PDB file of N, CA and C in Angstrom:
ATOM      1  N   UNK P  16       0.830  -1.187   0.000  1.00 57.00           N
ATOM      2  CA  UNK P  16       0.000   0.000   0.000  1.00 57.00           C
ATOM      3  C   UNK P  16       0.873   1.249   0.000  1.00 57.00           C
ATOM      4  N   UNK P  17       0.359   2.296  -0.603  1.00 67.00           N
ATOM      5  CA  UNK P  17       1.061   3.572  -0.594  1.00 67.00           C
ATOM      6  C   UNK P  17       2.042   3.699  -1.742  1.00 67.00           C
ATOM      7  N   UNK P  18       2.761   4.771  -1.716  1.00 73.00           N
ATOM      8  CA  UNK P  18       3.708   5.079  -2.785  1.00 73.00           C
ATOM      9  C   UNK P  18       5.028   4.351  -2.557  1.00 73.00           C
ATOM     10  N   UNK P  19       5.696   4.065  -3.645  1.00 81.00           N
ATOM     11  CA  UNK P  19       7.017   3.438  -3.560  1.00 81.00           C
ATOM     12  C   UNK P  19       8.025   4.473  -3.049  1.00 81.00           C
ATOM     13  N   UNK P  20       9.133   3.955  -2.522  1.00 81.00           N
ATOM     14  CA  UNK P  20      10.178   4.840  -1.998  1.00 81.00           C
ATOM     15  C   UNK P  20      10.675   5.808  -3.064  1.00 81.00           C
ATOM     16  N   UNK P  21      10.842   5.307  -4.271  1.00 85.00           N
ATOM     17  CA  UNK P  21      11.339   6.147  -5.369  1.00 85.00           C
ATOM     18  C   UNK P  21      10.355   7.267  -5.696  1.00 85.00           C
ATOM     19  N   UNK P  22       9.055   6.978  -5.614  1.00 86.00           N
ATOM     20  CA  UNK P  22       8.031   7.988  -5.897  1.00 86.00           C
ATOM     21  C   UNK P  22       8.064   9.095  -4.855  1.00 86.00           C
ATOM     22  N   UNK P  23       8.201   8.720  -3.587  1.00 83.00           N
ATOM     23  CA  UNK P  23       8.287   9.715  -2.509  1.00 83.00           C
ATOM     24  C   UNK P  23       9.534  10.574  -2.695  1.00 83.00           C
ATOM     25  N   UNK P  24      10.647   9.940  -3.016  1.00 87.00           N
ATOM     26  CA  UNK P  24      11.894  10.668  -3.254  1.00 87.00           C
ATOM     27  C   UNK P  24      11.732  11.656  -4.403  1.00 87.00           C
ATOM     28  N   UNK P  25      11.109  11.219  -5.496  1.00 90.00           N
ATOM     29  CA  UNK P  25      10.912  12.093  -6.657  1.00 90.00           C
ATOM     30  C   UNK P  25      10.001  13.270  -6.343  1.00 90.00           C
ATOM     31  N   UNK P  26       8.974  13.062  -5.529  1.00 90.00           N
ATOM     32  CA  UNK P  26       8.072  14.166  -5.163  1.00 90.00           C
ATOM     33  C   UNK P  26       8.849  15.268  -4.461  1.00 90.00           C
ATOM     34  N   UNK P  27       9.685  14.897  -3.502  1.00 89.00           N
ATOM     35  CA  UNK P  27      10.487  15.895  -2.786  1.00 89.00           C
ATOM     36  C   UNK P  27      11.468  16.590  -3.728  1.00 89.00           C
ATOM     37  N   UNK P  28      12.103  15.823  -4.605  1.00 92.00           N
ATOM     38  CA  UNK P  28      13.082  16.418  -5.517  1.00 92.00           C
ATOM     39  C   UNK P  28      12.424  17.334  -6.543  1.00 92.00           C
ATOM     40  N   UNK P  29      11.235  16.975  -7.024  1.00 94.00           N
ATOM     41  CA  UNK P  29      10.513  17.858  -7.944  1.00 94.00           C
ATOM     42  C   UNK P  29      10.123  19.164  -7.255  1.00 94.00           C
ATOM     43  N   UNK P  30       9.715  19.068  -6.003  1.00 94.00           N
ATOM     44  CA  UNK P  30       9.390  20.288  -5.257  1.00 94.00           C
ATOM     45  C   UNK P  30      10.629  21.158  -5.082  1.00 94.00           C
ATOM     46  N   UNK P  31      11.755  20.530  -4.772  1.00 93.00           N
ATOM     47  CA  UNK P  31      13.008  21.275  -4.652  1.00 93.00           C
ATOM     48  C   UNK P  31      13.411  21.934  -5.956  1.00 93.00           C
ATOM     49  N   UNK P  32      13.237  21.212  -7.060  1.00 94.00           N
ATOM     50  CA  UNK P  32      13.567  21.779  -8.370  1.00 94.00           C
ATOM     51  C   UNK P  32      12.659  22.951  -8.697  1.00 94.00           C
ATOM     52  N   UNK P  33      11.372  22.816  -8.421  1.00 96.00           N
ATOM     53  CA  UNK P  33      10.434  23.908  -8.694  1.00 96.00           C
ATOM     54  C   UNK P  33      10.789  25.146  -7.874  1.00 96.00           C
ATOM     55  N   UNK P  34      11.086  24.951  -6.597  1.00 96.00           N
ATOM     56  CA  UNK P  34      11.457  26.084  -5.742  1.00 96.00           C
ATOM     57  C   UNK P  34      12.743  26.730  -6.254  1.00 96.00           C
ATOM     58  N   UNK P  35      13.713  25.922  -6.659  1.00 95.00           N
ATOM     59  CA  UNK P  35      14.967  26.457  -7.190  1.00 95.00           C
ATOM     60  C   UNK P  35      14.777  27.227  -8.484  1.00 95.00           C
ATOM     61  N   UNK P  36      13.962  26.690  -9.393  1.00 96.00           N
ATOM     62  CA  UNK P  36      13.704  27.372 -10.666  1.00 96.00           C
ATOM     63  C   UNK P  36      12.961  28.680 -10.428  1.00 96.00           C
ATOM     64  N   UNK P  37      11.929  28.629  -9.591  1.00 97.00           N
ATOM     65  CA  UNK P  37      11.144  29.841  -9.315  1.00 97.00           C
ATOM     66  C   UNK P  37      12.002  30.904  -8.642  1.00 97.00           C
ATOM     67  N   UNK P  38      12.797  30.504  -7.655  1.00 96.00           N
ATOM     68  CA  UNK P  38      13.630  31.497  -6.967  1.00 96.00           C
ATOM     69  C   UNK P  38      14.745  32.010  -7.875  1.00 96.00           C
ATOM     70  N   UNK P  39      15.260  31.163  -8.747  1.00 96.00           N
ATOM     71  CA  UNK P  39      16.288  31.606  -9.687  1.00 96.00           C
ATOM     72  C   UNK P  39      15.768  32.652 -10.650  1.00 96.00           C
ATOM     73  N   UNK P  40      14.602  32.385 -11.252  1.00 96.00           N
ATOM     74  CA  UNK P  40      14.020  33.362 -12.176  1.00 96.00           C
ATOM     75  C   UNK P  40      13.619  34.646 -11.458  1.00 96.00           C
ATOM     76  N   UNK P  41      13.073  34.521 -10.258  1.00 97.00           N
ATOM     77  CA  UNK P  41      12.701  35.709  -9.491  1.00 97.00           C
ATOM     78  C   UNK P  41      13.939  36.530  -9.132  1.00 97.00           C
ATOM     79  N   UNK P  42      14.996  35.859  -8.726  1.00 95.00           N
ATOM     80  CA  UNK P  42      16.240  36.559  -8.404  1.00 95.00           C
ATOM     81  C   UNK P  42      16.847  37.261  -9.602  1.00 95.00           C
ATOM     82  N   UNK P  43      16.833  36.600 -10.745  1.00 95.00           N
ATOM     83  CA  UNK P  43      17.365  37.211 -11.970  1.00 95.00           C
ATOM     84  C   UNK P  43      16.531  38.421 -12.363  1.00 95.00           C
ATOM     85  N   UNK P  44      15.206  38.283 -12.306  1.00 95.00           N
ATOM     86  CA  UNK P  44      14.325  39.400 -12.677  1.00 95.00           C
ATOM     87  C   UNK P  44      14.522  40.590 -11.747  1.00 95.00           C
ATOM     88  N   UNK P  45      14.598  40.337 -10.447  1.00 96.00           N
ATOM     89  CA  UNK P  45      14.804  41.441  -9.497  1.00 96.00           C
ATOM     90  C   UNK P  45      16.175  42.085  -9.681  1.00 96.00           C
ATOM     91  N   UNK P  46      17.190  41.278  -9.930  1.00 93.00           N
ATOM     92  CA  UNK P  46      18.533  41.829 -10.129  1.00 93.00           C
ATOM     93  C   UNK P  46      18.586  42.710 -11.372  1.00 93.00           C
ATOM     94  N   UNK P  47      17.972  42.259 -12.460  1.00 91.00           N
ATOM     95  CA  UNK P  47      17.959  43.064 -13.688  1.00 91.00           C
ATOM     96  C   UNK P  47      17.165  44.345 -13.470  1.00 91.00           C
ATOM     97  N   UNK P  48      16.055  44.264 -12.749  1.00 92.00           N
ATOM     98  CA  UNK P  48      15.258  45.454 -12.446  1.00 92.00           C
ATOM     99  C   UNK P  48      16.067  46.463 -11.637  1.00 92.00           C
ATOM    100  N   UNK P  49      16.750  45.995 -10.607  1.00 89.00           N
ATOM    101  CA  UNK P  49      17.562  46.900  -9.778  1.00 89.00           C
ATOM    102  C   UNK P  49      18.703  47.492 -10.603  1.00 89.00           C
ATOM    103  N   UNK P  50      19.338  46.681 -11.447  1.00 87.00           N
ATOM    104  CA  UNK P  50      20.426  47.206 -12.278  1.00 87.00           C
ATOM    105  C   UNK P  50      19.926  48.276 -13.241  1.00 87.00           C
ATOM    106  N   UNK P  51      18.752  48.063 -13.823  1.00 85.00           N
ATOM    107  CA  UNK P  51      18.204  49.074 -14.742  1.00 85.00           C
ATOM    108  C   UNK P  51      17.825  50.353 -14.001  1.00 85.00           C
ATOM    109  N   UNK P  52      17.256  50.202 -12.805  1.00 84.00           N
ATOM    110  CA  UNK P  52      16.914  51.390 -12.020  1.00 84.00           C
ATOM    111  C   UNK P  52      18.157  52.175 -11.636  1.00 84.00           C
ATOM    112  N   UNK P  53      19.197  51.466 -11.220  1.00 80.00           N
ATOM    113  CA  UNK P  53      20.439  52.145 -10.846  1.00 80.00           C
ATOM    114  C   UNK P  53      21.070  52.790 -12.073  1.00 80.00           C
ATOM    115  N   UNK P  54      21.042  52.117 -13.210  1.00 77.00           N
ATOM    116  CA  UNK P  54      21.597  52.700 -14.439  1.00 77.00           C
ATOM    117  C   UNK P  54      20.791  53.913 -14.883  1.00 77.00           C
ATOM    118  N   UNK P  55      19.467  53.831 -14.745  1.00 75.00           N
ATOM    119  CA  UNK P  55      18.607  54.952 -15.136  1.00 75.00           C
ATOM    120  C   UNK P  55      18.833  56.146 -14.216  1.00 75.00           C
ATOM    121  N   UNK P  56      18.929  55.879 -12.912  1.00 70.00           N
ATOM    122  CA  UNK P  56      19.150  56.942 -11.941  1.00 70.00           C
ATOM    123  C   UNK P  56      20.568  57.477 -12.061  1.00 70.00           C
ATOM    124  N   UNK P  57      21.468  56.620 -12.400  1.00 66.00           N
ATOM    125  CA  UNK P  57      22.862  57.015 -12.566  1.00 66.00           C
ATOM    126  C   UNK P  57      23.682  56.643 -11.350  1.00 66.00           C
ATOM    127  N   UNK P  58      24.769  56.001 -11.601  1.00 65.00           N
ATOM    128  CA  UNK P  58      25.684  55.631 -10.531  1.00 65.00           C
ATOM    129  C   UNK P  58      27.071  56.044 -10.978  1.00 65.00           C
ATOM    130  N   UNK P  59      27.628  56.973 -10.247  1.00 63.00           N
ATOM    131  CA  UNK P  59      28.997  57.370 -10.543  1.00 63.00           C
ATOM    132  C   UNK P  59      29.707  57.616  -9.226  1.00 63.00           C
ATOM    133  N   UNK P  60      30.979  57.365  -9.250  1.00 62.00           N
ATOM    134  CA  UNK P  60      31.794  57.532  -8.056  1.00 62.00           C
ATOM    135  C   UNK P  60      32.705  58.726  -8.291  1.00 62.00           C
ATOM    136  N   UNK P  61      32.639  59.671  -7.375  1.00 64.00           N
ATOM    137  CA  UNK P  61      33.477  60.850  -7.501  1.00 64.00           C
ATOM    138  C   UNK P  61      34.761  60.699  -6.699  1.00 64.00           C
ATOM    139  N   UNK P  62      35.851  61.135  -7.275  1.00 63.00           N
ATOM    140  CA  UNK P  62      37.139  61.093  -6.601  1.00 63.00           C
ATOM    141  C   UNK P  62      37.579  62.509  -6.276  1.00 63.00           C
ATOM    142  N   UNK P  63      38.578  62.602  -5.441  1.00 65.00           N
ATOM    143  CA  UNK P  63      39.148  63.904  -5.114  1.00 65.00           C
ATOM    144  C   UNK P  63      39.728  64.493  -6.400  1.00 65.00           C
ATOM    145  N   UNK P  64      39.440  65.721  -6.651  1.00 68.00           N
ATOM    146  CA  UNK P  64      39.917  66.372  -7.862  1.00 68.00           C
ATOM    147  C   UNK P  64      38.853  66.417  -8.943  1.00 68.00           C
ATOM    148  N   UNK P  65      37.656  65.889  -8.652  1.00 67.00           N
ATOM    149  CA  UNK P  65      36.552  66.000  -9.587  1.00 67.00           C
ATOM    150  C   UNK P  65      36.459  64.904 -10.633  1.00 67.00           C
ATOM    151  N   UNK P  66      37.305  63.917 -10.566  1.00 67.00           N
ATOM    152  CA  UNK P  66      37.237  62.820 -11.531  1.00 67.00           C
ATOM    153  C   UNK P  66      36.011  61.957 -11.245  1.00 67.00           C
ATOM    154  N   UNK P  67      35.293  61.612 -12.288  1.00 65.00           N
ATOM    155  CA  UNK P  67      34.100  60.769 -12.161  1.00 65.00           C
ATOM    156  C   UNK P  67      34.371  59.400 -12.794  1.00 65.00           C
ATOM    157  N   UNK P  68      33.915  58.367 -12.130  1.00 66.00           N
ATOM    158  CA  UNK P  68      34.009  57.013 -12.659  1.00 66.00           C
ATOM    159  C   UNK P  68      32.593  56.490 -12.836  1.00 66.00           C
ATOM    160  N   UNK P  69      32.216  56.293 -14.079  1.00 68.00           N
ATOM    161  CA  UNK P  69      30.863  55.791 -14.352  1.00 68.00           C
ATOM    162  C   UNK P  69      30.893  54.273 -14.345  1.00 68.00           C
ATOM    163  N   UNK P  70      29.895  53.682 -13.679  1.00 70.00           N
ATOM    164  CA  UNK P  70      29.813  52.224 -13.590  1.00 70.00           C
ATOM    165  C   UNK P  70      28.637  51.731 -14.424  1.00 70.00           C
ATOM    166  N   UNK P  71      28.900  50.808 -15.318  1.00 75.00           N
ATOM    167  CA  UNK P  71      27.862  50.180 -16.126  1.00 75.00           C
ATOM    168  C   UNK P  71      27.796  48.699 -15.761  1.00 75.00           C
ATOM    169  N   UNK P  72      26.591  48.162 -15.751  1.00 81.00           N
ATOM    170  CA  UNK P  72      26.390  46.759 -15.418  1.00 81.00           C
ATOM    171  C   UNK P  72      26.439  45.915 -16.681  1.00 81.00           C
ATOM    172  N   UNK P  73      27.066  44.768 -16.568  1.00 85.00           N
ATOM    173  CA  UNK P  73      27.169  43.843 -17.688  1.00 85.00           C
ATOM    174  C   UNK P  73      26.584  42.502 -17.251  1.00 85.00           C
ATOM    175  N   UNK P  74      25.597  42.027 -17.998  1.00 88.00           N
ATOM    176  CA  UNK P  74      24.990  40.727 -17.722  1.00 88.00           C
ATOM    177  C   UNK P  74      25.268  39.823 -18.917  1.00 88.00           C
ATOM    178  N   UNK P  75      26.020  38.769 -18.678  1.00 92.00           N
ATOM    179  CA  UNK P  75      26.350  37.826 -19.746  1.00 92.00           C
ATOM    180  C   UNK P  75      25.470  36.578 -19.627  1.00 92.00           C
ATOM    181  N   UNK P  76      25.523  35.766 -20.660  1.00 94.00           N
ATOM    182  CA  UNK P  76      24.782  34.504 -20.628  1.00 94.00           C
ATOM    183  C   UNK P  76      25.282  33.604 -19.503  1.00 94.00           C
ATOM    184  N   UNK P  77      26.586  33.614 -19.272  1.00 95.00           N
ATOM    185  CA  UNK P  77      27.162  32.803 -18.202  1.00 95.00           C
ATOM    186  C   UNK P  77      26.662  33.257 -16.837  1.00 95.00           C
ATOM    187  N   UNK P  78      26.544  34.564 -16.651  1.00 93.00           N
ATOM    188  CA  UNK P  78      26.027  35.094 -15.389  1.00 93.00           C
ATOM    189  C   UNK P  78      24.603  34.617 -15.140  1.00 93.00           C
ATOM    190  N   UNK P  79      23.785  34.667 -16.161  1.00 94.00           N
ATOM    191  CA  UNK P  79      22.395  34.221 -16.020  1.00 94.00           C
ATOM    192  C   UNK P  79      22.347  32.717 -15.777  1.00 94.00           C
ATOM    193  N   UNK P  80      23.179  31.956 -16.482  1.00 95.00           N
ATOM    194  CA  UNK P  80      23.209  30.507 -16.301  1.00 95.00           C
ATOM    195  C   UNK P  80      23.612  30.131 -14.874  1.00 95.00           C
ATOM    196  N   UNK P  81      24.648  30.766 -14.359  1.00 95.00           N
ATOM    197  CA  UNK P  81      25.087  30.492 -12.986  1.00 95.00           C
ATOM    198  C   UNK P  81      24.035  30.950 -11.988  1.00 95.00           C
ATOM    199  N   UNK P  82      23.410  32.096 -12.256  1.00 94.00           N
ATOM    200  CA  UNK P  82      22.379  32.615 -11.357  1.00 94.00           C
ATOM    201  C   UNK P  82      21.138  31.734 -11.338  1.00 94.00           C
ATOM    202  N   UNK P  83      20.947  30.936 -12.334  1.00 94.00           N
ATOM    203  CA  UNK P  83      19.824  29.999 -12.366  1.00 94.00           C
ATOM    204  C   UNK P  83      20.242  28.624 -11.843  1.00 94.00           C
ATOM    205  N   UNK P  84      21.444  28.185 -12.183  1.00 96.00           N
ATOM    206  CA  UNK P  84      21.899  26.852 -11.777  1.00 96.00           C
ATOM    207  C   UNK P  84      22.177  26.765 -10.280  1.00 96.00           C
ATOM    208  N   UNK P  85      22.689  27.825  -9.691  1.00 96.00           N
ATOM    209  CA  UNK P  85      23.044  27.790  -8.273  1.00 96.00           C
ATOM    210  C   UNK P  85      21.833  27.586  -7.365  1.00 96.00           C
ATOM    211  N   UNK P  86      20.752  28.360  -7.494  1.00 95.00           N
ATOM    212  CA  UNK P  86      19.605  28.093  -6.621  1.00 95.00           C
ATOM    213  C   UNK P  86      18.945  26.740  -6.885  1.00 95.00           C
ATOM    214  N   UNK P  87      18.978  26.285  -8.134  1.00 95.00           N
ATOM    215  CA  UNK P  87      18.407  24.968  -8.427  1.00 95.00           C
ATOM    216  C   UNK P  87      19.235  23.885  -7.735  1.00 95.00           C
ATOM    217  N   UNK P  88      20.539  23.970  -7.842  1.00 95.00           N
ATOM    218  CA  UNK P  88      21.413  22.983  -7.209  1.00 95.00           C
ATOM    219  C   UNK P  88      21.302  22.978  -5.698  1.00 95.00           C
ATOM    220  N   UNK P  89      21.274  24.166  -5.105  1.00 96.00           N
ATOM    221  CA  UNK P  89      21.173  24.256  -3.645  1.00 96.00           C
ATOM    222  C   UNK P  89      19.840  23.713  -3.158  1.00 96.00           C
ATOM    223  N   UNK P  90      18.747  24.066  -3.821  1.00 95.00           N
ATOM    224  CA  UNK P  90      17.440  23.594  -3.361  1.00 95.00           C
ATOM    225  C   UNK P  90      17.263  22.098  -3.616  1.00 95.00           C
ATOM    226  N   UNK P  91      17.838  21.572  -4.695  1.00 93.00           N
ATOM    227  CA  UNK P  91      17.778  20.125  -4.928  1.00 93.00           C
ATOM    228  C   UNK P  91      18.566  19.378  -3.855  1.00 93.00           C
ATOM    229  N   UNK P  92      19.723  19.904  -3.490  1.00 94.00           N
ATOM    230  CA  UNK P  92      20.512  19.286  -2.422  1.00 94.00           C
ATOM    231  C   UNK P  92      19.764  19.359  -1.096  1.00 94.00           C
ATOM    232  N   UNK P  93      19.190  20.521  -0.807  1.00 94.00           N
ATOM    233  CA  UNK P  93      18.447  20.681   0.445  1.00 94.00           C
ATOM    234  C   UNK P  93      17.205  19.797   0.475  1.00 94.00           C
ATOM    235  N   UNK P  94      16.591  19.558  -0.663  1.00 92.00           N
ATOM    236  CA  UNK P  94      15.404  18.697  -0.717  1.00 92.00           C
ATOM    237  C   UNK P  94      15.774  17.223  -0.643  1.00 92.00           C
ATOM    238  N   UNK P  95      16.986  16.875  -1.038  1.00 91.00           N
ATOM    239  CA  UNK P  95      17.368  15.464  -1.046  1.00 91.00           C
ATOM    240  C   UNK P  95      17.514  14.892   0.359  1.00 91.00           C
ATOM    241  N   UNK P  96      17.869  15.718   1.324  1.00 89.00           N
ATOM    242  CA  UNK P  96      18.059  15.228   2.695  1.00 89.00           C
ATOM    243  C   UNK P  96      16.738  14.752   3.298  1.00 89.00           C
ATOM    244  N   UNK P  97      15.683  15.581   3.348  1.00 85.00           N
ATOM    245  CA  UNK P  97      14.415  15.055   3.870  1.00 85.00           C
ATOM    246  C   UNK P  97      13.764  14.048   2.923  1.00 85.00           C
ATOM    247  N   UNK P  98      14.100  14.105   1.635  1.00 86.00           N
ATOM    248  CA  UNK P  98      13.520  13.147   0.688  1.00 86.00           C
ATOM    249  C   UNK P  98      13.990  11.734   1.001  1.00 86.00           C
ATOM    250  N   UNK P  99      15.275  11.580   1.282  1.00 86.00           N
ATOM    251  CA  UNK P  99      15.801  10.255   1.619  1.00 86.00           C
ATOM    252  C   UNK P  99      15.192   9.748   2.922  1.00 86.00           C
ATOM    253  N   UNK P 100      15.034  10.643   3.877  1.00 83.00           N
ATOM    254  CA  UNK P 100      14.446  10.259   5.166  1.00 83.00           C
ATOM    255  C   UNK P 100      12.979   9.860   4.997  1.00 83.00           C
ATOM    256  N   UNK P 101      12.236  10.619   4.213  1.00 80.00           N
ATOM    257  CA  UNK P 101      10.818  10.324   4.002  1.00 80.00           C
ATOM    258  C   UNK P 101      10.634   9.048   3.192  1.00 80.00           C
ATOM    259  N   UNK P 102      11.542   8.775   2.267  1.00 79.00           N
ATOM    260  CA  UNK P 102      11.427   7.569   1.451  1.00 79.00           C
ATOM    261  C   UNK P 102      11.630   6.310   2.290  1.00 79.00           C
ATOM    262  N   UNK P 103      12.482   6.383   3.300  1.00 81.00           N
ATOM    263  CA  UNK P 103      12.738   5.226   4.158  1.00 81.00           C
ATOM    264  C   UNK P 103      11.698   5.058   5.252  1.00 81.00           C
ATOM    265  N   UNK P 104      10.903   6.082   5.493  1.00 77.00           N
ATOM    266  CA  UNK P 104       9.981   6.092   6.620  1.00 77.00           C
ATOM    267  C   UNK P 104       8.734   5.258   6.329  1.00 77.00           C
ATOM    268  N   UNK P 105       8.385   4.403   7.259  1.00 77.00           N
ATOM    269  CA  UNK P 105       7.157   3.616   7.147  1.00 77.00           C
ATOM    270  C   UNK P 105       5.972   4.499   7.522  1.00 77.00           C
ATOM    271  N   UNK P 106       4.923   4.563   6.701  1.00 73.00           N
ATOM    272  CA  UNK P 106       3.778   5.428   7.010  1.00 73.00           C
ATOM    273  C   UNK P 106       3.117   5.092   8.343  1.00 73.00           C
ATOM    274  N   UNK P 107       2.991   3.811   8.645  1.00 74.00           N
ATOM    275  CA  UNK P 107       2.360   3.400   9.901  1.00 74.00           C
ATOM    276  C   UNK P 107       3.210   3.842  11.083  1.00 74.00           C
ATOM    277  N   UNK P 108       4.510   3.634  10.985  1.00 73.00           N
ATOM    278  CA  UNK P 108       5.409   4.030  12.074  1.00 73.00           C
ATOM    279  C   UNK P 108       5.456   5.551  12.222  1.00 73.00           C
ATOM    280  N   UNK P 109       5.397   6.264  11.111  1.00 70.00           N
ATOM    281  CA  UNK P 109       5.413   7.729  11.161  1.00 70.00           C
ATOM    282  C   UNK P 109       4.179   8.258  11.870  1.00 70.00           C
ATOM    283  N   UNK P 110       3.027   7.672  11.594  1.00 71.00           N
ATOM    284  CA  UNK P 110       1.796   8.105  12.269  1.00 71.00           C
ATOM    285  C   UNK P 110       1.822   7.739  13.746  1.00 71.00           C
ATOM    286  N   UNK P 111       2.380   6.580  14.064  1.00 75.00           N
ATOM    287  CA  UNK P 111       2.414   6.123  15.444  1.00 75.00           C
ATOM    288  C   UNK P 111       3.348   6.987  16.299  1.00 75.00           C
ATOM    289  N   UNK P 112       4.514   7.318  15.781  1.00 74.00           N
ATOM    290  CA  UNK P 112       5.497   8.073  16.565  1.00 74.00           C
ATOM    291  C   UNK P 112       5.375   9.575  16.388  1.00 74.00           C
ATOM    292  N   UNK P 113       4.531  10.017  15.483  1.00 68.00           N
ATOM    293  CA  UNK P 113       4.351  11.450  15.280  1.00 68.00           C
ATOM    294  C   UNK P 113       5.441  12.091  14.460  1.00 68.00           C
ATOM    295  N   UNK P 114       6.121  11.324  13.628  1.00 64.00           N
ATOM    296  CA  UNK P 114       7.199  11.856  12.792  1.00 64.00           C
ATOM    297  C   UNK P 114       6.701  12.879  11.784  1.00 64.00           C
ATOM    298  N   UNK P 115       5.435  12.816  11.428  1.00 57.00           N
ATOM    299  CA  UNK P 115       4.896  13.720  10.417  1.00 57.00           C
ATOM    300  C   UNK P 115       4.381  15.020  11.008  1.00 57.00           C
ATOM    301  N   UNK P 116       4.469  15.173  12.320  1.00 54.00           N
ATOM    302  CA  UNK P 116       3.961  16.390  12.962  1.00 54.00           C
ATOM    303  C   UNK P 116       4.810  17.583  12.555  1.00 54.00           C
ATOM    304  N   UNK P 117       4.157  18.720  12.407  1.00 46.00           N
ATOM    305  CA  UNK P 117       4.873  19.937  12.015  1.00 46.00           C
ATOM    306  C   UNK P 117       5.460  20.631  13.197  1.00 46.00           C
TER     307      UNK P 117
END
């Protein structure tokens, strides 16, 4: 009865992947928004003597790839720990000992 261990493991990992993908895209969108606002408002550093250093933001494909891969990897790793524990857990024993309590 119930789901196989592999199915329980996959449910946790899919949730971790979804959270990682959603947070990665949200982080990228917010970062690009902040960079555009700062660029629009203007960011320059003044030095003694009146010299100005203008700073421009550069977003490469590699930056976006890393910014998406890192949260996915971290959340998948974080989801794998309780996933392995939940996959090994007997439903009857979990209900009896209260392992599923929040």
